[in-house]
Coordinates of C-alpha atoms in Angstrom, one line a residue:
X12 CA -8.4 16.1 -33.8
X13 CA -7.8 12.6 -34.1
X14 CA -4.2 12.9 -35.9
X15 CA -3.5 15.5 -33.7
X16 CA -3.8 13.3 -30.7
X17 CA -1.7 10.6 -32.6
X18 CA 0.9 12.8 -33.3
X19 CA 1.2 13.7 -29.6
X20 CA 1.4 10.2 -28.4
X21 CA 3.7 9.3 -31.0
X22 CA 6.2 12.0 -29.7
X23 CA 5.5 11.3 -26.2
X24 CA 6.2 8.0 -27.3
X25 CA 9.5 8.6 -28.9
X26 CA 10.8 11.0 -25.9
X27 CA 9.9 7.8 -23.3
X28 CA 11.8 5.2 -26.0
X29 CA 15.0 7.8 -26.2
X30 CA 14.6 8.2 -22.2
X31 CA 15.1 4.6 -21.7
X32 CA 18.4 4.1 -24.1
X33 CA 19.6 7.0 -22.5
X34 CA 19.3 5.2 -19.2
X35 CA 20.5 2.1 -20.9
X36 CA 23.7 3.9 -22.5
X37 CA 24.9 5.7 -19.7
X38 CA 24.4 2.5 -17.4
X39 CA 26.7 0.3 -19.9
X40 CA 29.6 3.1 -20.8
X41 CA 32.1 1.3 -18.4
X42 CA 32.1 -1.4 -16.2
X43 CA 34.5 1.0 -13.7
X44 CA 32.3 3.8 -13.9
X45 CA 28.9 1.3 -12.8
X46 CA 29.3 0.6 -9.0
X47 CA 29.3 4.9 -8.7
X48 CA 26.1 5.3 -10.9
X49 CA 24.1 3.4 -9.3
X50 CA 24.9 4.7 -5.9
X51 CA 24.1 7.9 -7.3
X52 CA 20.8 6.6 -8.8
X53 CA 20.0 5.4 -5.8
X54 CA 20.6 8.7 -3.9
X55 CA 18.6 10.8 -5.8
X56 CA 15.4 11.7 -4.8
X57 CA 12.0 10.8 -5.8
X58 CA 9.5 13.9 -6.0
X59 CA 7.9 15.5 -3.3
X60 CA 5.0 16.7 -5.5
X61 CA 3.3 15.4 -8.8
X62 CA 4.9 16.2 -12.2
X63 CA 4.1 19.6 -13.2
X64 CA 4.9 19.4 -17.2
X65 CA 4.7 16.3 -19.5
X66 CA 8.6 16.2 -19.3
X67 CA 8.5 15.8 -15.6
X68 CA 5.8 13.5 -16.3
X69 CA 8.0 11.6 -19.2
X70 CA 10.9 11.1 -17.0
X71 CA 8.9 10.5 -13.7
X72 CA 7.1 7.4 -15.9
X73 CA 10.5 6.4 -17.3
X74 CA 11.7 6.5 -13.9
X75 CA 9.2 4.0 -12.8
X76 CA 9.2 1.4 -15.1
X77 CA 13.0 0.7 -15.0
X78 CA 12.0 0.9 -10.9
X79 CA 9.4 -2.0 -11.5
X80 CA 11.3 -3.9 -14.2
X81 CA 14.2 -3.7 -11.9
X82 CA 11.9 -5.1 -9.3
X83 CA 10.2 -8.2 -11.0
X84 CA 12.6 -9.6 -14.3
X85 CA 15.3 -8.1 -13.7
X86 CA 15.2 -10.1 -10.3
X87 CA 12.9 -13.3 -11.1
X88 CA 13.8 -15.9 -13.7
X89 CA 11.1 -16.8 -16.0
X90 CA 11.8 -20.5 -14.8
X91 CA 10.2 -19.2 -10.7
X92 CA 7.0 -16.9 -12.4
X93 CA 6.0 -20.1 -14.8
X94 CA 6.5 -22.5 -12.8
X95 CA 7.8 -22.2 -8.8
X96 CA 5.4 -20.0 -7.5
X97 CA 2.3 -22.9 -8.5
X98 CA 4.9 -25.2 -7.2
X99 CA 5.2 -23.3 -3.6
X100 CA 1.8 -22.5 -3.2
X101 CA 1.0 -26.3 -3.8
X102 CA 3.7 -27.1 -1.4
X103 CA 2.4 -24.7 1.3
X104 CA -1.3 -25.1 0.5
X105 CA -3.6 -23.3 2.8
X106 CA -2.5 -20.7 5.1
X107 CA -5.8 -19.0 6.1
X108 CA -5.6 -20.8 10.0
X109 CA -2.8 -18.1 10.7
X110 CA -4.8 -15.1 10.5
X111 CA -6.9 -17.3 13.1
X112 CA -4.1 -17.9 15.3
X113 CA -4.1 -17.1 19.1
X114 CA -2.6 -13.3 18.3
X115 CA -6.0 -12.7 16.6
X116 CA -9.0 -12.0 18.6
X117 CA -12.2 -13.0 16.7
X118 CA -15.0 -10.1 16.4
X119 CA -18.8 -11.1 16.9
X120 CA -21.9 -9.5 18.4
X121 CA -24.1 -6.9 17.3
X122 CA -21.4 -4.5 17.7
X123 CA -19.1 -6.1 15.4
X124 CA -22.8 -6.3 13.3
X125 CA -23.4 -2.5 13.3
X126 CA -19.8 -1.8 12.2
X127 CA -19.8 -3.9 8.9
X128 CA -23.1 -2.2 7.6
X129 CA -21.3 0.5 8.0
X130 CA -18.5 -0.7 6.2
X131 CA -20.7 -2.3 3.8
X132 CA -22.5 1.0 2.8
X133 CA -18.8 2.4 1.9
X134 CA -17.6 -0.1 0.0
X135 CA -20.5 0.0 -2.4
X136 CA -20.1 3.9 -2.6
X137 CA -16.2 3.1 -3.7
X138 CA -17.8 0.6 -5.8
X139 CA -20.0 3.0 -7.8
X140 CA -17.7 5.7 -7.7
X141 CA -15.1 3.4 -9.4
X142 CA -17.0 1.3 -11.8
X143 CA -19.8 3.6 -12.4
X144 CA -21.1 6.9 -14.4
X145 CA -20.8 9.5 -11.6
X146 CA -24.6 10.6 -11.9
X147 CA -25.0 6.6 -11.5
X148 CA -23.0 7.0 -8.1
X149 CA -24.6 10.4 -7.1
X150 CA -28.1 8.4 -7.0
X151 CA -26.8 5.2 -5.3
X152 CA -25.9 7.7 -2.3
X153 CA -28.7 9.9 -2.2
X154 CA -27.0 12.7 -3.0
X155 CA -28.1 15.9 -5.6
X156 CA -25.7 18.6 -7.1
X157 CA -25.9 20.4 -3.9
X158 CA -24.2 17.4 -2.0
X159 CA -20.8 17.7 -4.2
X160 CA -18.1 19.7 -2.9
X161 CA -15.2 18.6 -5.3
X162 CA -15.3 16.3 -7.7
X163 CA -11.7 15.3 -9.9
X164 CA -12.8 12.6 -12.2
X165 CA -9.9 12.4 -14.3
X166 CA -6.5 10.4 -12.8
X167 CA -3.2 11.7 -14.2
X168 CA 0.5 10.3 -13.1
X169 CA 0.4 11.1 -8.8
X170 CA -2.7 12.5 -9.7
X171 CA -5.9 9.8 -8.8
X172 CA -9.3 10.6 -9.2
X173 CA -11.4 11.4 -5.7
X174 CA -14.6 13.3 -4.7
X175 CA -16.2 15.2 -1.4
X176 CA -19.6 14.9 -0.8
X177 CA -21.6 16.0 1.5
X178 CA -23.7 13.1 4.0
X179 CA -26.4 14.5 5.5
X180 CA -28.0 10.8 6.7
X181 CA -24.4 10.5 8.6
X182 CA -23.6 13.9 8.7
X183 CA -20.1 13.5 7.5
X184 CA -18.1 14.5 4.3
X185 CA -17.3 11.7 2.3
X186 CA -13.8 12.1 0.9
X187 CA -13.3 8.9 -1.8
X188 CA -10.4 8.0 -3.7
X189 CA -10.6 6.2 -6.7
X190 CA -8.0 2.9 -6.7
X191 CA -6.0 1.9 -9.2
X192 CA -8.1 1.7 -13.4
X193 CA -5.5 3.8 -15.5
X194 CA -2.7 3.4 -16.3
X195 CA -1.3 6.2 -14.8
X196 CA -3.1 5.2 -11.5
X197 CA -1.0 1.9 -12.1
X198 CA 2.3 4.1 -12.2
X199 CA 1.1 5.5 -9.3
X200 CA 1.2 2.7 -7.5
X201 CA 4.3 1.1 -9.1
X202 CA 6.4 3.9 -7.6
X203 CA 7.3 1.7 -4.8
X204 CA 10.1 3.7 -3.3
X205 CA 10.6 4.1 0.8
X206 CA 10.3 8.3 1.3
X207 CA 10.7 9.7 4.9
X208 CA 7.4 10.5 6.0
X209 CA 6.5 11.9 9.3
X210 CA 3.6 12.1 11.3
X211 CA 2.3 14.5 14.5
X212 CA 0.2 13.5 16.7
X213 CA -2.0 15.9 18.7
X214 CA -3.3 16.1 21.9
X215 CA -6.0 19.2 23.2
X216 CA -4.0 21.1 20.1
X217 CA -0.6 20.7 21.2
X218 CA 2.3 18.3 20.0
X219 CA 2.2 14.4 22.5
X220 CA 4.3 12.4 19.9
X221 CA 6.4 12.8 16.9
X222 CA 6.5 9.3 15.1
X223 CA 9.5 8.9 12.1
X224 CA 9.1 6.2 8.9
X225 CA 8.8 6.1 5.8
X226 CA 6.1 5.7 2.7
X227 CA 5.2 4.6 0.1
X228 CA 6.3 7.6 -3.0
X229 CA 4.1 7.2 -5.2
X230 CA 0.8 7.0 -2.2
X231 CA 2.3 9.7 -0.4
X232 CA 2.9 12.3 -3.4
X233 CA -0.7 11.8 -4.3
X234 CA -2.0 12.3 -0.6
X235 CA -0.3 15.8 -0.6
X236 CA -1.7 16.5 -3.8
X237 CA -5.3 15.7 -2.8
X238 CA -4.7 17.4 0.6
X239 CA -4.3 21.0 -1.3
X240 CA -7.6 20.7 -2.8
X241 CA -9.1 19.2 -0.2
X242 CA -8.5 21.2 3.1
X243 CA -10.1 24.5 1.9
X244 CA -13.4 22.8 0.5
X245 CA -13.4 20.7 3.9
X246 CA -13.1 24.2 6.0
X247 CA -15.3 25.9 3.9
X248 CA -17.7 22.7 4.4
X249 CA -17.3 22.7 8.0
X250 CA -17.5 26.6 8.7
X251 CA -21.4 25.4 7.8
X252 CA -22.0 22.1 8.9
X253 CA -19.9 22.3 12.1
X254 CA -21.4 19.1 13.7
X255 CA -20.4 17.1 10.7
X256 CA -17.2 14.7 10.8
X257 CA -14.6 13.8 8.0
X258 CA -14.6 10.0 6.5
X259 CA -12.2 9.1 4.1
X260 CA -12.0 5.5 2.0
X261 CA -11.2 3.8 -0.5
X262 CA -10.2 0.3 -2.3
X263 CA -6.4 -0.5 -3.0
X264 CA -4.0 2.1 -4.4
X265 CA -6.7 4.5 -2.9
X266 CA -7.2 3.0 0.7
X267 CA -3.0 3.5 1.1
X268 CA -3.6 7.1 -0.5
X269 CA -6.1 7.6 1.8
X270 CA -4.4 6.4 4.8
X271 CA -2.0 8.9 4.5
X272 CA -3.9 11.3 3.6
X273 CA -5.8 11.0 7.2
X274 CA -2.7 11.2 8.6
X275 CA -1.8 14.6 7.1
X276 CA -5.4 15.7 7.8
X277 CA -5.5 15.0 11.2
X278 CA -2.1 17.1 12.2
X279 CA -4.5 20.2 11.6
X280 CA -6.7 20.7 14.3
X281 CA -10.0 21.4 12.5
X282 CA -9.7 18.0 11.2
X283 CA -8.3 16.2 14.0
X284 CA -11.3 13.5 14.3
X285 CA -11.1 12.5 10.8
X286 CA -11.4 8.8 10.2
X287 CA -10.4 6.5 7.6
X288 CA -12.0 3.1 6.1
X289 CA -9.3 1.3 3.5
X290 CA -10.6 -1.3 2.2
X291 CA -7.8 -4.0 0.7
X292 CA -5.2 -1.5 1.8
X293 CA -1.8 -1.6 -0.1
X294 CA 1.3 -2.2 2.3
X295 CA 2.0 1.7 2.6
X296 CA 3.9 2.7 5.4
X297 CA 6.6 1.3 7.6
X298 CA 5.7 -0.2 11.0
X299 CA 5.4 2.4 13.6
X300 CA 3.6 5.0 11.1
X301 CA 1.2 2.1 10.8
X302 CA 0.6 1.6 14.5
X303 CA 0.2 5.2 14.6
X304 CA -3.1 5.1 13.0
X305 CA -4.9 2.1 15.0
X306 CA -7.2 4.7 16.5
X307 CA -8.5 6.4 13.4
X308 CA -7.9 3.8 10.4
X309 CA -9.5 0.9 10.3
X310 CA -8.0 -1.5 7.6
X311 CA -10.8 -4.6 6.0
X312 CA -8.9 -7.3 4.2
X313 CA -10.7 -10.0 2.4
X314 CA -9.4 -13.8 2.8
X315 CA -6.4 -14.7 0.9
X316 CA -5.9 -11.0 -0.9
X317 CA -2.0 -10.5 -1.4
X318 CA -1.9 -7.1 -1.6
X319 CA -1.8 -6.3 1.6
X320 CA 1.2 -8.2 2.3
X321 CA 2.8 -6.9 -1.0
X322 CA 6.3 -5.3 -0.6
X323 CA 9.8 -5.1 -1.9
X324 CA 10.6 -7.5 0.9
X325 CA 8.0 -9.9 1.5
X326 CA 8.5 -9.7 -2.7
X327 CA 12.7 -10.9 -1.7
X328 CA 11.5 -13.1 1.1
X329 CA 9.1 -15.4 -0.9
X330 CA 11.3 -15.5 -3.9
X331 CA 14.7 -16.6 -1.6
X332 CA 11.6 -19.5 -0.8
X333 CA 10.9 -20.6 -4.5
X334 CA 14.7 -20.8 -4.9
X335 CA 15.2 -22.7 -2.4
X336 CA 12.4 -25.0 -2.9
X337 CA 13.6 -29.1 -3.4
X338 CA 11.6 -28.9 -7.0
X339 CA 13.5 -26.6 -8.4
X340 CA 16.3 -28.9 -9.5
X341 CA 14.1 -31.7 -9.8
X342 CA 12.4 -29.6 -13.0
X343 CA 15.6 -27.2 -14.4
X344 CA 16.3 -29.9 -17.0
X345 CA 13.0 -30.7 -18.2
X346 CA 12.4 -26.9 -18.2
X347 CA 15.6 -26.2 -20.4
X348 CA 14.4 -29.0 -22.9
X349 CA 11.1 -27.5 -23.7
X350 CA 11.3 -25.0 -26.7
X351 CA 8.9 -22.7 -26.1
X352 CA 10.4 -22.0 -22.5
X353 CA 13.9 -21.3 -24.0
X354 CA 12.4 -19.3 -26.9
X355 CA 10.4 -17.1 -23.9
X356 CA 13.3 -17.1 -21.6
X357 CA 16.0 -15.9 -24.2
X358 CA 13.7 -13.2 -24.9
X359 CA 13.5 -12.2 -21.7
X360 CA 16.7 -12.1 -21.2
X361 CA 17.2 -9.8 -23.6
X362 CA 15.1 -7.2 -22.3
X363 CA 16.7 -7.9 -18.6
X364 CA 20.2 -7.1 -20.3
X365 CA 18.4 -4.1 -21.8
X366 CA 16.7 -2.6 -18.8
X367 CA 19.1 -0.7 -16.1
X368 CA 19.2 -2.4 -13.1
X369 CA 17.3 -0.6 -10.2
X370 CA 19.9 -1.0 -6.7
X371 CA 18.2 -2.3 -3.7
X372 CA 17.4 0.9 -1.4
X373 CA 19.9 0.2 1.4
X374 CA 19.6 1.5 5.5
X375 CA 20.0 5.1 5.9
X376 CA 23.2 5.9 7.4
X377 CA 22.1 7.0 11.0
X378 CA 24.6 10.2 11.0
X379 CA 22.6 11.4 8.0
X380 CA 20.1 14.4 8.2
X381 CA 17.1 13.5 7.2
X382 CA 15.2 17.2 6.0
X383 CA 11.6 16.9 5.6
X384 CA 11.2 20.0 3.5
X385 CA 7.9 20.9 2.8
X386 CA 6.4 19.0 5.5
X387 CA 2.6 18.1 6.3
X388 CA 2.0 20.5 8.8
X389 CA 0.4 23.7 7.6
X390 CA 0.1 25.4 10.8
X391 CA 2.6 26.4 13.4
X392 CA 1.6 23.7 15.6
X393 CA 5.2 22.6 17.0
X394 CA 6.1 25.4 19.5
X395 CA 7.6 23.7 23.0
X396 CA 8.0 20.1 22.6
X397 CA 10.1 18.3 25.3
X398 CA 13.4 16.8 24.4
X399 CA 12.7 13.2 24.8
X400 CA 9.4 13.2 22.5
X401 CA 10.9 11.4 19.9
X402 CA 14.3 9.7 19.7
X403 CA 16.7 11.1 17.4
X404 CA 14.8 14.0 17.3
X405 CA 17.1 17.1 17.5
X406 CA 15.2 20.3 16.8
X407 CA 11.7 21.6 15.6
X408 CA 11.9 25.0 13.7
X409 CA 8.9 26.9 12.4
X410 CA 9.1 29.7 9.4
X411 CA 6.3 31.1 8.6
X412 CA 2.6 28.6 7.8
X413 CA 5.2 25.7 7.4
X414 CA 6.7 23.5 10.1
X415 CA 10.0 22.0 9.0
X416 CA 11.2 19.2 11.6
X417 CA 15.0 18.8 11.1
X418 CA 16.7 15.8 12.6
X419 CA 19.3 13.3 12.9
X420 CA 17.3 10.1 12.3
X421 CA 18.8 7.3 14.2
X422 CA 17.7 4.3 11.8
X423 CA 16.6 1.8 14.4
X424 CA 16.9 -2.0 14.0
X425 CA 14.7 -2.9 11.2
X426 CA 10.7 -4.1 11.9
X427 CA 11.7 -7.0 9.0
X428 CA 13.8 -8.8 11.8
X429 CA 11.4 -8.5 14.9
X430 CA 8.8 -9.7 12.5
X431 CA 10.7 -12.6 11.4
X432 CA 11.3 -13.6 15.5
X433 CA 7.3 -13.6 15.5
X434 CA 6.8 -15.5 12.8
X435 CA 9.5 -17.8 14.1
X436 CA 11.1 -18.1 10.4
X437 CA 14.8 -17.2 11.3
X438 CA 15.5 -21.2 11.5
X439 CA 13.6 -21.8 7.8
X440 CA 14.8 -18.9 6.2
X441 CA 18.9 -20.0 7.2
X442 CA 18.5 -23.1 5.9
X443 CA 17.1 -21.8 2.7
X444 CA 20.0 -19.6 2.5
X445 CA 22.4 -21.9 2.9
X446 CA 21.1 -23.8 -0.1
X447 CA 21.4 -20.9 -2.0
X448 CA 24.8 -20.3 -3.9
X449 CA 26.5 -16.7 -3.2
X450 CA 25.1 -15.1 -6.5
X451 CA 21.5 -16.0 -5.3
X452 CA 21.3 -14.6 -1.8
X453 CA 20.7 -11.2 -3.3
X454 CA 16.9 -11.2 -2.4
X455 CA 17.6 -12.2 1.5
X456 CA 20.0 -8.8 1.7
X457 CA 17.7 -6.6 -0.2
X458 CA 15.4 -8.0 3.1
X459 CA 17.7 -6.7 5.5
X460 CA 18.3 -3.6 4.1
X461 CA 14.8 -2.5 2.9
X462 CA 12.2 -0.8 4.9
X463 CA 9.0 -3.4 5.6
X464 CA 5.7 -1.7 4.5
X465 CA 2.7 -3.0 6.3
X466 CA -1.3 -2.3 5.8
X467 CA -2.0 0.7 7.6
X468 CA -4.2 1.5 11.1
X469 CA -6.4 -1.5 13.1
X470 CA -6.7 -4.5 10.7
X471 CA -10.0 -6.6 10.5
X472 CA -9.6 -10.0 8.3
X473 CA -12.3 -12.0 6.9
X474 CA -11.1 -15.0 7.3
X475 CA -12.3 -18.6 5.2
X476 CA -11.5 -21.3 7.5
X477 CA -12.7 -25.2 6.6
X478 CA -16.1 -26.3 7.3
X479 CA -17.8 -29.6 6.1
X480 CA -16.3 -32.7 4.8
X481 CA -14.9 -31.1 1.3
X482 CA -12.8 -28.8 0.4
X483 CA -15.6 -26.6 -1.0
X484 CA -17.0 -26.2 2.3
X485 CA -15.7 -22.8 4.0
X486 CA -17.3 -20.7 7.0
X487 CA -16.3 -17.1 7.1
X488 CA -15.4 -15.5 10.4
X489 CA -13.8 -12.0 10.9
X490 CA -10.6 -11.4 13.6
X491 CA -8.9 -8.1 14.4
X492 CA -5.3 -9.9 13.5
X493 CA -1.5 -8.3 14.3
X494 CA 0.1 -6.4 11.9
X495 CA 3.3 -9.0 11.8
X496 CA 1.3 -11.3 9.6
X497 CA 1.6 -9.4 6.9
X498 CA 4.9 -9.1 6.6
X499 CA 5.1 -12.3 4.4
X500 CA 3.0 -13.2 1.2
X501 CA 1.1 -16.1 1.4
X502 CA 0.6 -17.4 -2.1
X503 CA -3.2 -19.0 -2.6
X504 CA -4.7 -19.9 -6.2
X505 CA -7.3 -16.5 -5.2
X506 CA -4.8 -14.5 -3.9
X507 CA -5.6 -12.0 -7.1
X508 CA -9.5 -12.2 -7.5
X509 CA -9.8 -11.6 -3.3
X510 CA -8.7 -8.2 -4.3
X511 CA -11.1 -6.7 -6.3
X512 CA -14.2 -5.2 -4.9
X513 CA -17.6 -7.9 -6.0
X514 CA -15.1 -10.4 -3.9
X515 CA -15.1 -8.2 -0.8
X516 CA -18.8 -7.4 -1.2
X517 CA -19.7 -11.0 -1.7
X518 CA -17.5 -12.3 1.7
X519 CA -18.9 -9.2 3.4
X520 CA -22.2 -9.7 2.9
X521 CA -21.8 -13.7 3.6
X522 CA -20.7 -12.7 7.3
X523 CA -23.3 -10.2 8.2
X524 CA -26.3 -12.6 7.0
X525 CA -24.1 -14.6 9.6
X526 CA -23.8 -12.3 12.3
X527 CA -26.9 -11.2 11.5
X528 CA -28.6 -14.8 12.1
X529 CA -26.5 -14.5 15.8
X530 CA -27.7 -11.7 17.4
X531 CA -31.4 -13.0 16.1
X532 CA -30.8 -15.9 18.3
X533 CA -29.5 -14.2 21.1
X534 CA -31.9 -11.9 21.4
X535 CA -35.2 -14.5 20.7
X536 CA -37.5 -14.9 23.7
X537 CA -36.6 -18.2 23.4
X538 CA -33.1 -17.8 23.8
X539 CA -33.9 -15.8 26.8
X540 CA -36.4 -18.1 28.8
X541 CA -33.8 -20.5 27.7

C-alpha cells in the first residue's frame, strides 16, 4: 500500500515537474512571439468549478504556483523580503491609532457585550472544528450524531473541509468552513485571481438591486462547490425546523469562502436571512460586493492581522514604498558585499529566470461582454427588473432553473483611486514614484489596473492602542472602522501571529472581561444613586 502510494506521488510529481518546463519552454521560444503569450495567458480563464480529475487538478496546481511565484520573486528582490520590509515597518512604527481615527465609531455597552459572546462561542467552535478530533468538537458544542447534517472532513484543491450542524440552544444550523491547514487549502487560497462575480439582492422575493465585481477564484470556486452540498441538506433541515436560521463562519481562507457563500445563499429565498460571522476575513471581493453584505456579514479583525488588508495591490503599493524608502541605497553595497546574501540572491535569481512570468490582470475593456455562465441563482428569480437597476446592465434572460445575467459591464473608475483620496496618499505615493527609475514603477501600474479586494460585510476591529508609561502597556478597544483602511498593509512585528485563532481568542476575551467590568458599573446601585 505504502509503495503504491509512493509510486503515485512520484508520478504526480513528475507530470507537475514536466508541467512547469512546459510552461517554461513555450514562454522562452522567442522573444517576438512573448508579448502575444502572455496576453493570451492572461485571457484565459480560471475555472468556474473545482478540478474534476487529477489532471485538472495537476494543471489547476501548476497553474497556481507560477500565479504566486509570479506574484512574490518574480516581483520582490531578495534585497526588500530580508531586509526593507523590517526597515519600513521600523520606519513607520505603529499604525494601530488609524483604525481609531474619527471614521471609526467605537462600540461599548452591553449590546456591544451580548454580541461578542456570541462571537466568542463561534470562534471556539471554528477553533475545535479546525484544530481538533471532530468527536472532540461534536462535545465542545453539545451536539450528538443526530445534530450532524453534513460533515466533509477532508480538503482537496477548491475543495475545503466544512460541516452543518444542527443548534438547537440557538436554533440555527451551523454551516463551518475549515481555513486554510493543507496544502491544498493553501492553493486554494493562493489562487488570487479577480473572477466576475455577481450578486442579487432581494426584496419581499423579487429582484431591488443587481450589484457587479469581482472575487476572489480560488474563494469563490469553493463557495459554489459547498453551495451544491449544502442547499439540499439546508432545505431538507428547514422543511423540519422551520423556525430555525442559517449561520455561517469561519477563520481565514474559510471566513472569505464563507462570505461568498452567504451571498450565493441568500439570492434563494428560503435562505434569504442567512448570516455570516468571518472571523480574520481574507480581502475577498471588490468594493461594492463588499458593501453589499454590511447587513448580513459581520467581519472581526484582530489588531495588527495583515490579512485582511492582503491583496495583489496593497501587495504593489507597499512594495513601490520599500523601494522608495531613503535606506535602500544607504544598505545596497553592504548588502552586495555579504556572501551569503549573493550566494541566496543568485539562487533566486535562477529560479525567477526559470519561473514564467504571471502579467499583471489589466482593466476590462468596458465594450467587452462580460457572460456569467452558470450563475448563482438557482431559481428563476429575475423576471421584470426595471432598466436602470444596475448600470451597464443590458438584459436578464432566464432558461430553465438557471438565471444567466448577460451584460455590457461598464468598468467604472477603480475603488484603488477613491481609496487612495481618503487615505490622502496621492501626494506620498508621487513622490515615491518619482524616485523610482522607469523599470521599477511596475508595481504602482499593476495598482492602477488591478481590482482592490477588501474584507467583506460590516467590519468590527479590536484595536491595541497605548496605555501606561511603556511600551508593553496596551488597552484594547473595539470600533466598527470603514472599509478604505484596508486597502493598504500596515506592516507591524505581529502582523502574522494576530492571525491565527488563540490570538483572537486571547484579545477577544481581554475586551469582554472589559466590557464586561462596564456594564457592572453602570448598572451598580451605586452608580445609580450616584
Amino acid at each position: 500500500m505504502a509503495t503504491a502510494e509512493a509510486a503515485v506521488a512520484a508520478a504526480g510529481g513528475a507530470v507537475l515537474l514536466y508541467l512547469a518546463l512546459v510552461c517554461r519552454l513555450s514562454h522562452h521560444d522567442s522573444s517576438e512571439n512573448e508579448g502575444r503569450e502572455e496576453e493570451e495567458e492572461e485571457e484565459r480563464s480560471w475555472p468556474e468549478m473545482p478540478p474534476a480529475t487529477w489532471l485538472e487538478g495537476l494543471t489547476l496546481a501548476t497553474r497556481t504556483v507560477l500565479f504566486t511565484c509570479g506574484e512574490t520573486i518574480g516581483k520582490w528582490p531578495i534585497g526588500d523580503i530580508a531586509f526593507g520590509i523590517k526597515r519600513q515597518m521600523k520606519l513607520q512604527g505603529s499604525l494601530q491609532h488609524e483604525y481609531a481615527g474619527s471614521d471609526s465609531v467605537q462600540l461599548s455597552g452591553c449590546e456591544t457585550l451580548s454580541e461578542l459572546t456570541e462571537l466568542l462561542r463561534y470562534l471556539n467552535l471554528c477553533l475545535y472544528f479546525s484544530k481538533k478530533p471532530f468527536p472532540a468538537f461534536l462535545e465542545f458544542g453539545g451536539y450528538d450524531q443526530e445534530c450532524i447534517l453534513l460533515h466533509m472532513p477532508k480538503a482537496m484543491l477548491m475543495k475545503p473541509a466544512f460541516t452543518i450542524v444542527r443548534d438547537a440552544n440557538s436554533k440555527c444550523f451551523l454551516l463551518i468552513i475549515r481555513g486554510a491547514t493543507t496544502t491544498t487549502d493553501r492553493l486554494t487560497a493562493a489562487s488570487g485571481a479577480e473572477v466576475p462575480f455577481h450578486h442579487v439582492i432581494l426584496k419581499d422575493g423579487k429582484v431591488e438591486k443587481l450589484v457587479l465585481g469581482h472575487a476572489h477564484c480560488g474563494m469563490l470556486v469553493a463557495a459554489r462547490w459547498i453551495a451544491q452540498l449544502a442547499i439540499p441538506c439546508l432545505h431538507e433541515g428547514l422543511s423540519r425546523c422551520p423556525d430555525y436560521e442559517v449561520k455561517v463562519m469561519g477563520h481565514s481562507m474559510g471566513a472569505g469562502i464563507g462570505a461568498i457563500l452567504t451571498h450565493i445563499l441568500r439570492e434563494r429565498e428560503e435562505f434569504s436571512s442567512s448570516i455570516c460571522f468571518a472571523f480574520a476575513p481574507a480581502a475577498c471581493l471588490t468594493w461594492e460586493l463588499a458593501e453589499s453584505g454590511k447587513g448580513f456579514i459581520t467581519s472581526l479583525v484582530n489588531t495588527n492581522d495583515v490579512v485582511p488588508s492582503f491583496s495583489k495591490v496593497s501587495a504593489a503599493r507597499i512594495r513601490s514604498e520599500v523601494m522608495a524608502a531613503s535606506w535602500r541605497n544607504n544598505v545596497r553595497e553592504g548588502m552586495r558585499l555579504n556572501k551569503l546574501f549573493n550566494f541566496v540572491n543568485g539562487h533566486v535569481e535562477k529560479i525567477r529566470s526559470h519561473v514564467a512570468s504571471i502579467p499583471a490582470v489589466r482593466v476590462a475593456n468596458p465594450n467587452v461582454m462580460v457572460h456569467c455562465n452558470g450563475s448563482s441563482l438557482s431559481e428563476p428569480l429575475i423576471k421584470n427588473t426595471a432598466n436602470g437597476t444596475t448600470n451597464g446592465t443590458d438584459a436578464l434572460k432566464i432558461n430553465g432553473n438557471s438565471a444567466q445575467v448577460c451584460s455590457t459591464y461598464v468598468a467604472p473608475q477603480l475603488e484603488t483611486e477613491e481609496i487612495n483620496t481618503r487615505q490622502e496618499q496621492e501626494t506620498s505615493n508621487g513622490e515615491a514614484a518619482a524616485e523610482l527609475p522607469e523599470n521599477k514603477l511596475h508595481d504602482t501600474q499593476v495598482a492602477s489596473r488591478s481590482r482592490q479586494f477588501y474584507p467583506p460585510g460590516r467590519i468590527i476591529h479590536m484595536v491595541a492602542l497605548p496605555d501606561g508609561q511603556t511600551e508593553d502597556d496596551q488597552a484594547f478597544q473595539i470600533y466598527e472602522t470603514p472599509r478604505y483602511l484596508y486597502g493598504k498593509i500596515r506592516l507591524a512585528p505581529n502582523m502574522v501571529k494576530d492571525h491565527y485563532m488563540p490570538s483572537y481568542l486571547k484579545t477577544l476575551e481581554v475586551l469582554l472581561d472589559r466590557l464586561s467590568q462596564d456594564c457592572t458599573d453602570k448598572t451598580s446601585p451605586s452608580s445609580v444613586n450616584l
